[in-house]
């Protein structure tokens, strides 16, 4: 299999490249390095520093590459930032993806695995969330991802471009060689582990008055290696002629913010002070996935679903890379 991976220098993208190379696939990475890291690239994969909005070079790369499929990670993904700067999200996530889809069409590439998100649902109707629940994104980030799913459905109907859209819940953990490193960190587990390392004084708990057993938000944390294996399964599904599909990727287990902090205290053996803070706008109280469809349709089989294992792997990464990829 010859795959083009956009965003392959990012967190989930680099762990997926690692998995593709491990099974012997031929991998080319396209990344503009705006949020990715050159240190996350692999020598075994070709690398092209290109911005998806530069349609000329994108079209040229795809036309010459003889790719069987594209895995498309390259996007911005911060909910809060998308609220304060929606143009940035529309331009990159929407216009960038359309540029990629058009280049795929011109090159005759007919399979795409797409990074989508639980943010496409908005406030869930019931738990666990199944893919047939209504999609009412509560922020521009979720909106861009849902819009692109719909655009790909139209491209499938008109041009036969098949997609596997994977709606991630909360990615966490690390592989042996790659981990989570955001220049502006907003995610719970890395922030808690930074507090464990003494790099920040405490963890702020955004909202302690939610209607949940301990008053804090509940999320479904999924190991980044399990996310990566889902991309490989989705590639194989499309290569075998599978029709377009949208699948949730989560564990089906919800953990509250306080529970996550407590597990981090146990794994790290450090006190990790936590303080209550006001709610973060746009945070639903509970997000927990049903991943039954991913198991049935694409044959996904997650292996690292224990939150302790997820935190242990994240902790190993943060301890051994206190300055990330620097
Ligand atoms: N959260 C928190 N303190 C932080 C960062 C996150 O209490 O410093 C909460 C956040 O409000 C949410 C959960 O932790 O309920 C997971 O947030 P994260 O940003 O990791 O992922 P999201 O669910 O937004 O994709």
Short mmCIF file of N, CA and C in Angstrom, two decimals, residues 55-116:
data_model
loop_
_atom_site.label_atom_id
_atom_site.label_comp_id
_atom_site.label_asym_id
_atom_site.label_seq_id
_atom_site.Cartn_x
_atom_site.Cartn_y
_atom_site.Cartn_z
N UNK A 55 -2.44 25.02 -3.70
CA UNK A 55 -3.05 23.99 -4.54
C UNK A 55 -2.09 23.44 -5.60
N UNK A 56 -1.25 24.30 -6.18
CA UNK A 56 -0.34 23.85 -7.24
C UNK A 56 0.57 22.71 -6.78
N UNK A 57 1.40 22.96 -5.73
CA UNK A 57 2.28 21.89 -5.26
C UNK A 57 1.53 20.64 -4.76
N UNK A 58 0.36 20.85 -4.16
CA UNK A 58 -0.42 19.69 -3.68
C UNK A 58 -0.84 18.83 -4.88
N UNK A 59 -1.36 19.50 -5.91
CA UNK A 59 -1.83 18.78 -7.10
C UNK A 59 -0.67 18.03 -7.75
N UNK A 60 0.48 18.70 -7.80
CA UNK A 60 1.66 18.10 -8.44
C UNK A 60 2.12 16.85 -7.66
N UNK A 61 2.17 16.98 -6.34
CA UNK A 61 2.62 15.84 -5.52
C UNK A 61 1.69 14.65 -5.71
N UNK A 62 0.39 14.90 -5.68
CA UNK A 62 -0.54 13.78 -5.80
C UNK A 62 -0.52 13.18 -7.21
N UNK A 63 -0.35 14.04 -8.21
CA UNK A 63 -0.34 13.54 -9.60
C UNK A 63 0.85 12.61 -9.83
N UNK A 64 1.98 12.94 -9.18
CA UNK A 64 3.21 12.17 -9.43
C UNK A 64 3.37 10.99 -8.49
N UNK A 65 2.56 10.94 -7.41
CA UNK A 65 2.86 10.02 -6.31
C UNK A 65 2.41 8.59 -6.47
N UNK A 66 1.43 8.32 -7.35
CA UNK A 66 0.92 6.97 -7.51
C UNK A 66 0.40 6.40 -6.18
N UNK A 67 -0.33 7.24 -5.44
CA UNK A 67 -0.82 6.82 -4.12
C UNK A 67 -2.09 5.97 -4.25
N UNK A 68 -2.20 4.97 -3.37
CA UNK A 68 -3.43 4.17 -3.33
C UNK A 68 -4.51 4.90 -2.52
N UNK A 69 -4.07 5.66 -1.52
CA UNK A 69 -5.04 6.29 -0.62
C UNK A 69 -4.39 7.46 0.12
N UNK A 70 -5.25 8.30 0.69
CA UNK A 70 -4.79 9.44 1.50
C UNK A 70 -5.35 9.28 2.91
N UNK A 71 -4.51 9.57 3.91
CA UNK A 71 -5.01 9.72 5.29
C UNK A 71 -4.83 11.18 5.64
N UNK A 72 -5.93 11.83 5.97
CA UNK A 72 -5.92 13.29 6.08
C UNK A 72 -6.08 13.74 7.54
N UNK A 73 -4.94 14.03 8.18
CA UNK A 73 -4.95 14.55 9.56
C UNK A 73 -4.83 16.07 9.60
N UNK A 74 -4.18 16.66 8.57
CA UNK A 74 -3.76 18.06 8.68
C UNK A 74 -4.96 19.00 8.89
N UNK A 75 -5.07 19.53 10.09
CA UNK A 75 -6.16 20.45 10.41
C UNK A 75 -5.86 21.11 11.74
N UNK A 76 -6.54 22.23 12.01
CA UNK A 76 -6.48 22.81 13.34
C UNK A 76 -7.58 22.16 14.19
N UNK A 77 -7.33 22.05 15.51
CA UNK A 77 -8.25 21.22 16.30
C UNK A 77 -8.55 21.75 17.70
N UNK A 78 -8.39 23.06 17.90
CA UNK A 78 -8.69 23.59 19.24
C UNK A 78 -10.04 24.28 19.25
N UNK A 79 -10.95 23.75 20.07
CA UNK A 79 -12.31 24.27 20.11
C UNK A 79 -12.34 25.76 20.44
N UNK A 80 -11.63 26.14 21.51
CA UNK A 80 -11.66 27.55 21.96
C UNK A 80 -11.13 28.49 20.90
N UNK A 81 -10.03 28.09 20.25
CA UNK A 81 -9.44 28.92 19.21
C UNK A 81 -10.41 29.06 18.03
N UNK A 82 -11.15 27.98 17.75
CA UNK A 82 -12.08 28.03 16.61
C UNK A 82 -13.23 28.99 16.88
N UNK A 83 -13.54 29.17 18.17
CA UNK A 83 -14.60 30.12 18.53
C UNK A 83 -14.08 31.55 18.37
N UNK A 84 -12.82 31.80 18.79
CA UNK A 84 -12.31 33.17 18.72
C UNK A 84 -11.79 33.52 17.33
N UNK A 85 -11.41 32.50 16.53
CA UNK A 85 -10.86 32.79 15.19
C UNK A 85 -11.41 31.80 14.16
N UNK A 86 -12.73 31.89 13.89
CA UNK A 86 -13.33 30.90 12.97
C UNK A 86 -12.72 30.95 11.58
N UNK A 87 -12.27 32.13 11.13
CA UNK A 87 -11.72 32.21 9.77
C UNK A 87 -10.54 31.25 9.60
N UNK A 88 -9.69 31.19 10.63
CA UNK A 88 -8.52 30.31 10.58
C UNK A 88 -8.95 28.86 10.33
N UNK A 89 -10.07 28.47 10.96
CA UNK A 89 -10.55 27.08 10.86
C UNK A 89 -11.22 26.83 9.52
N UNK A 90 -11.99 27.83 9.06
CA UNK A 90 -12.66 27.66 7.75
C UNK A 90 -11.60 27.55 6.65
N UNK A 91 -10.62 28.41 6.73
CA UNK A 91 -9.59 28.46 5.69
C UNK A 91 -8.81 27.14 5.64
N UNK A 92 -8.29 26.74 6.79
CA UNK A 92 -7.42 25.56 6.82
C UNK A 92 -8.23 24.27 6.69
N UNK A 93 -9.21 24.09 7.57
CA UNK A 93 -9.91 22.80 7.62
C UNK A 93 -10.86 22.61 6.45
N UNK A 94 -11.47 23.69 5.98
CA UNK A 94 -12.41 23.56 4.86
C UNK A 94 -11.68 23.77 3.53
N UNK A 95 -11.10 24.96 3.34
CA UNK A 95 -10.46 25.23 2.03
C UNK A 95 -9.29 24.27 1.79
N UNK A 96 -8.51 23.98 2.84
CA UNK A 96 -7.37 23.06 2.70
C UNK A 96 -7.84 21.67 2.29
N UNK A 97 -8.92 21.21 2.90
CA UNK A 97 -9.43 19.87 2.57
C UNK A 97 -10.00 19.83 1.15
N UNK A 98 -10.68 20.90 0.75
CA UNK A 98 -11.23 20.93 -0.62
C UNK A 98 -10.08 20.90 -1.63
N UNK A 99 -9.00 21.63 -1.33
CA UNK A 99 -7.83 21.62 -2.20
C UNK A 99 -7.29 20.18 -2.34
N UNK A 100 -7.24 19.48 -1.21
CA UNK A 100 -6.75 18.09 -1.21
C UNK A 100 -7.70 17.19 -2.01
N UNK A 101 -9.00 17.32 -1.78
CA UNK A 101 -9.97 16.45 -2.48
C UNK A 101 -9.90 16.67 -3.99
N UNK A 102 -9.72 17.93 -4.40
CA UNK A 102 -9.64 18.21 -5.83
C UNK A 102 -8.37 17.62 -6.43
N UNK A 103 -7.27 17.70 -5.66
CA UNK A 103 -6.01 17.10 -6.15
C UNK A 103 -6.15 15.58 -6.22
N UNK A 104 -6.86 14.99 -5.27
CA UNK A 104 -7.10 13.54 -5.31
C UNK A 104 -7.90 13.17 -6.55
N UNK A 105 -8.90 13.97 -6.81
CA UNK A 105 -9.76 13.70 -7.97
C UNK A 105 -8.95 13.77 -9.26
N UNK A 106 -8.12 14.83 -9.35
CA UNK A 106 -7.30 15.00 -10.56
C UNK A 106 -6.33 13.84 -10.73
N UNK A 107 -5.84 13.30 -9.60
CA UNK A 107 -4.85 12.21 -9.67
C UNK A 107 -5.51 10.84 -9.74
N UNK A 108 -6.83 10.80 -9.63
CA UNK A 108 -7.53 9.51 -9.70
C UNK A 108 -7.41 8.68 -8.43
N UNK A 109 -7.18 9.35 -7.27
CA UNK A 109 -7.11 8.61 -5.98
C UNK A 109 -8.52 8.61 -5.38
N UNK A 110 -9.01 7.43 -5.04
CA UNK A 110 -10.43 7.33 -4.71
C UNK A 110 -10.73 6.90 -3.27
N UNK A 111 -9.71 6.92 -2.41
CA UNK A 111 -9.96 6.52 -1.01
C UNK A 111 -9.32 7.52 -0.07
N UNK A 112 -10.09 7.93 0.94
CA UNK A 112 -9.54 8.86 1.94
C UNK A 112 -10.01 8.44 3.34
N UNK A 113 -9.06 8.42 4.27
CA UNK A 113 -9.39 8.22 5.68
C UNK A 113 -9.27 9.60 6.32
N UNK A 114 -10.35 10.03 6.97
CA UNK A 114 -10.46 11.42 7.40
C UNK A 114 -10.53 11.52 8.92
N UNK A 115 -9.77 12.46 9.49
CA UNK A 115 -9.81 12.72 10.93
C UNK A 115 -11.01 13.57 11.26
N UNK A 116 -12.04 12.95 11.85
CA UNK A 116 -13.18 13.72 12.30
C UNK A 116 -13.18 13.71 13.83
#
